[in-house]
PDB file of C-alpha atoms in Angstrom:
ATOM      1  CA  MET A   1       4.586 -11.098  -3.382  1.00  0.00           C
ATOM      2  CA  TYR A   2       1.329 -11.919  -1.665  1.00  0.00           C
ATOM      3  CA  GLU A   3      -1.467  -9.377  -1.268  1.00  0.00           C
ATOM      4  CA  SER A   4      -0.881  -9.198   2.488  1.00  0.00           C
ATOM      5  CA  GLY A   5       2.777  -8.295   1.961  1.00  0.00           C
ATOM      6  CA  GLU A   6       1.735  -5.484  -0.346  1.00  0.00           C
ATOM      7  CA  ASP A   7      -0.759  -4.261   2.264  1.00  0.00           C
ATOM      8  CA  TYR A   8       2.000  -4.174   4.874  1.00  0.00           C
ATOM      9  CA  LEU A   9       4.368  -2.244   2.618  1.00  0.00           C
ATOM     10  CA  GLU A  10       1.653   0.258   1.731  1.00  0.00           C
ATOM     11  CA  ALA A  11       0.811   0.700   5.429  1.00  0.00           C
ATOM     12  CA  ILE A  12       4.474   1.310   6.281  1.00  0.00           C
ATOM     13  CA  LEU A  13       4.706   3.992   3.576  1.00  0.00           C
ATOM     14  CA  VAL A  14       1.494   5.701   4.696  1.00  0.00           C
ATOM     15  CA  LEU A  15       2.446   5.618   8.391  1.00  0.00           C
ATOM     16  CA  LYS A  16       5.961   6.893   7.665  1.00  0.00           C
ATOM     17  CA  ASN A  17       4.481   9.809   5.720  1.00  0.00           C
ATOM     18  CA  GLN A  18       1.958  10.550   8.498  1.00  0.00           C
ATOM     19  CA  ASN A  19       4.130  10.114  11.583  1.00  0.00           C
ATOM     20  CA  GLY A  20       7.721  10.231  10.385  1.00  0.00           C
ATOM     21  CA  PHE A  21       8.362   6.809  11.926  1.00  0.00           C
ATOM     22  CA  VAL A  22       6.848   3.322  11.954  1.00  0.00           C
ATOM     23  CA  ARG A  23       6.703   0.685  14.656  1.00  0.00           C
ATOM     24  CA  SER A  24       5.097  -2.742  14.518  1.00  0.00           C
ATOM     25  CA  VAL A  25       2.389  -1.612  16.929  1.00  0.00           C
ATOM     26  CA  ASP A  26       1.510   1.249  14.563  1.00  0.00           C
ATOM     27  CA  ILE A  27       1.070  -1.208  11.698  1.00  0.00           C
ATOM     28  CA  ALA A  28      -1.053  -3.507  13.859  1.00  0.00           C
ATOM     29  CA  ASN A  29      -3.326  -0.616  14.831  1.00  0.00           C
ATOM     30  CA  HIS A  30      -3.516   0.749  11.285  1.00  0.00           C
ATOM     31  CA  LEU A  31      -4.425  -2.581   9.675  1.00  0.00           C
ATOM     32  CA  GLY A  32      -6.331  -4.096  12.590  1.00  0.00           C
ATOM     33  CA  PHE A  33      -4.007  -7.103  12.757  1.00  0.00           C
ATOM     34  CA  SER A  34      -2.544  -8.790  15.825  1.00  0.00           C
ATOM     35  CA  LYS A  35       0.970  -7.875  16.939  1.00  0.00           C
ATOM     36  CA  PRO A  36       2.231 -11.466  16.425  1.00  0.00           C
ATOM     37  CA  SER A  37       0.914 -11.436  12.839  1.00  0.00           C
ATOM     38  CA  VAL A  38       2.670  -8.135  12.159  1.00  0.00           C
ATOM     39  CA  SER A  39       5.877  -9.405  13.757  1.00  0.00           C
ATOM     40  CA  ARG A  40       5.874 -12.492  11.535  1.00  0.00           C
ATOM     41  CA  ALA A  41       5.184 -10.410   8.430  1.00  0.00           C
ATOM     42  CA  MET A  42       7.987  -7.974   9.300  1.00  0.00           C
ATOM     43  CA  SER A  43      10.404 -10.886   9.598  1.00  0.00           C
ATOM     44  CA  ILE A  44       9.446 -12.055   6.116  1.00  0.00           C
ATOM     45  CA  LEU A  45       9.682  -8.559   4.635  1.00  0.00           C
ATOM     46  CA  GLU A  46      13.090  -8.077   6.251  1.00  0.00           C
ATOM     47  CA  LYS A  47      14.326 -11.432   4.966  1.00  0.00           C
ATOM     48  CA  ASP A  48      13.113 -10.540   1.459  1.00  0.00           C
ATOM     49  CA  GLY A  49      14.924  -7.183   1.565  1.00  0.00           C
ATOM     50  CA  TYR A  50      11.903  -4.857   1.679  1.00  0.00           C
ATOM     51  CA  ILE A  51      12.441  -3.424   5.173  1.00  0.00           C
ATOM     52  CA  GLU A  52      15.130  -3.014   7.778  1.00  0.00           C
ATOM     53  CA  PHE A  53      14.994  -2.243  11.461  1.00  0.00           C
ATOM     54  CA  GLY A  54      16.626   0.899  12.800  1.00  0.00           C
ATOM     55  CA  LEU A  55      17.212   2.267  16.270  1.00  0.00           C
ATOM     56  CA  GLY A  56      14.457   1.375  18.693  1.00  0.00           C
ATOM     57  CA  ASN A  57      13.119  -1.229  16.269  1.00  0.00           C
ATOM     58  CA  MET A  58      11.779   1.479  13.986  1.00  0.00           C
ATOM     59  CA  ILE A  59      10.823   0.027  10.619  1.00  0.00           C
ATOM     60  CA  ASN A  60      12.339   1.532   7.488  1.00  0.00           C
ATOM     61  CA  LEU A  61      11.674   0.691   3.883  1.00  0.00           C
ATOM     62  CA  THR A  62      14.736  -0.253   1.860  1.00  0.00           C
ATOM     63  CA  ASP A  63      15.057   1.170  -1.661  1.00  0.00           C
ATOM     64  CA  LYS A  64      13.448  -2.037  -2.936  1.00  0.00           C
ATOM     65  CA  GLY A  65      10.667  -1.743  -0.354  1.00  0.00           C
ATOM     66  CA  ASN A  66      10.061   1.927  -1.052  1.00  0.00           C
ATOM     67  CA  GLU A  67       9.786   1.257  -4.773  1.00  0.00           C
ATOM     68  CA  LYS A  68       7.258  -1.537  -4.253  1.00  0.00           C
ATOM     69  CA  ALA A  69       5.272   0.390  -1.612  1.00  0.00           C
ATOM     70  CA  SER A  70       5.149   3.532  -3.779  1.00  0.00           C
ATOM     71  CA  ASP A  71       3.905   1.520  -6.744  1.00  0.00           C
ATOM     72  CA  ILE A  72       1.142  -0.062  -4.663  1.00  0.00           C
ATOM     73  CA  TYR A  73       0.155   3.268  -3.107  1.00  0.00           C
ATOM     74  CA  ASP A  74       0.095   4.999  -6.493  1.00  0.00           C
ATOM     75  CA  ARG A  75      -2.156   2.260  -7.920  1.00  0.00           C
ATOM     76  CA  HIS A  76      -4.436   2.600  -4.887  1.00  0.00           C
ATOM     77  CA  GLN A  77      -4.738   6.381  -5.326  1.00  0.00           C
ATOM     78  CA  LEU A  78      -5.268   6.118  -9.086  1.00  0.00           C
ATOM     79  CA  LEU A  79      -7.937   3.432  -8.778  1.00  0.00           C
ATOM     80  CA  THR A  80      -9.737   5.341  -6.027  1.00  0.00           C
ATOM     81  CA  LYS A  81      -9.919   8.510  -8.137  1.00  0.00           C
ATOM     82  CA  PHE A  82     -10.921   6.516 -11.216  1.00  0.00           C
ATOM     83  CA  LEU A  83     -13.736   4.691  -9.437  1.00  0.00           C
ATOM     84  CA  VAL A  84     -15.112   7.907  -7.945  1.00  0.00           C
ATOM     85  CA  LYS A  85     -14.985   9.642 -11.339  1.00  0.00           C
ATOM     86  CA  ILE A  86     -16.494   6.803 -13.368  1.00  0.00           C
ATOM     87  CA  THR A  87     -19.073   5.410 -10.962  1.00  0.00           C
ATOM     88  CA  GLY A  88     -19.867   8.368  -8.712  1.00  0.00           C
ATOM     89  CA  VAL A  89     -19.536   6.241  -5.571  1.00  0.00           C
ATOM     90  CA  SER A  90     -18.219   7.734  -2.343  1.00  0.00           C
ATOM     91  CA  LYS A  91     -14.475   8.020  -1.815  1.00  0.00           C
ATOM     92  CA  GLU A  92     -14.762   5.514   1.046  1.00  0.00           C
ATOM     93  CA  GLN A  93     -16.450   2.905  -1.137  1.00  0.00           C
ATOM     94  CA  ALA A  94     -13.987   3.548  -3.958  1.00  0.00           C
ATOM     95  CA  GLU A  95     -11.027   3.130  -1.560  1.00  0.00           C
ATOM     96  CA  GLU A  96     -12.351  -0.194  -0.272  1.00  0.00           C
ATOM     97  CA  ASN A  97     -12.687  -1.505  -3.807  1.00  0.00           C
ATOM     98  CA  ALA A  98      -9.382  -0.024  -4.961  1.00  0.00           C
ATOM     99  CA  CYS A  99      -7.662  -1.852  -2.097  1.00  0.00           C
ATOM    100  CA  ARG A 100      -8.913  -5.166  -3.436  1.00  0.00           C
ATOM    101  CA  VAL A 101      -8.257  -4.422  -7.113  1.00  0.00           C
ATOM    102  CA  GLU A 102      -4.781  -2.872  -6.723  1.00  0.00           C
ATOM    103  CA  HIS A 103      -3.244  -6.282  -6.066  1.00  0.00           C
ATOM    104  CA  VAL A 104      -4.477  -8.048  -9.187  1.00  0.00           C
ATOM    105  CA  ILE A 105      -4.800  -5.419 -11.894  1.00  0.00           C
ATOM    106  CA  ASP A 106      -2.518  -5.762 -14.931  1.00  0.00           C
ATOM    107  CA  ALA A 107       0.084  -3.077 -15.616  1.00  0.00           C
ATOM    108  CA  ASP A 108      -1.351  -2.308 -19.065  1.00  0.00           C
ATOM    109  CA  ILE A 109      -4.770  -1.674 -17.512  1.00  0.00           C
ATOM    110  CA  VAL A 110      -3.175   0.707 -14.984  1.00  0.00           C
ATOM    111  CA  ALA A 111      -1.435   2.492 -17.856  1.00  0.00           C
ATOM    112  CA  GLY A 112      -4.740   2.815 -19.688  1.00  0.00           C
ATOM    113  CA  ILE A 113      -6.455   4.235 -16.598  1.00  0.00           C
ATOM    114  CA  LYS A 114      -3.608   6.737 -16.148  1.00  0.00           C
ATOM    115  CA  LYS A 115      -3.999   7.797 -19.765  1.00  0.00           C
ATOM    116  CA  PHE A 116      -7.763   8.141 -19.390  1.00  0.00           C
ATOM    117  CA  MET A 117      -7.462  10.140 -16.168  1.00  0.00           C
ATOM    118  CA  SER A 118      -4.885  12.524 -17.644  1.00  0.00           C
ATOM    119  CA  LYS A 119      -7.204  13.218 -20.615  1.00  0.00           C
ATOM    120  CA  ASN A 120     -10.312  13.564 -18.424  1.00  0.00           C
ATOM    121  CA  LYS A 121      -9.302  15.766 -15.507  1.00  0.00           C
TER     122      LYS A 121
END
């Protein structure tokens, strides 16, 4: 999956948790993307089995989509906390960097960071 697809899935999860529902316009506003771009991405995510549309075109994550989105979100949160702890940068700066790193970091590195963070609370 491309980085942009992961960003969309993470946004859907975050918006669902915040608002209880997700519409394409909410995603566009959250990510700062155009509505046509979001519409195209939602079509791809639906075709690939990550989302489905409910009543009123509300967007829902499938089990597959929820698993992927949760994994991405967890990596994002872990990396943000790690970067703040290790470097002392602001949470905002750490989040910006975590967003870029979360898409390319190896699973064994994530596991090592989790281990480090659990030992160094």
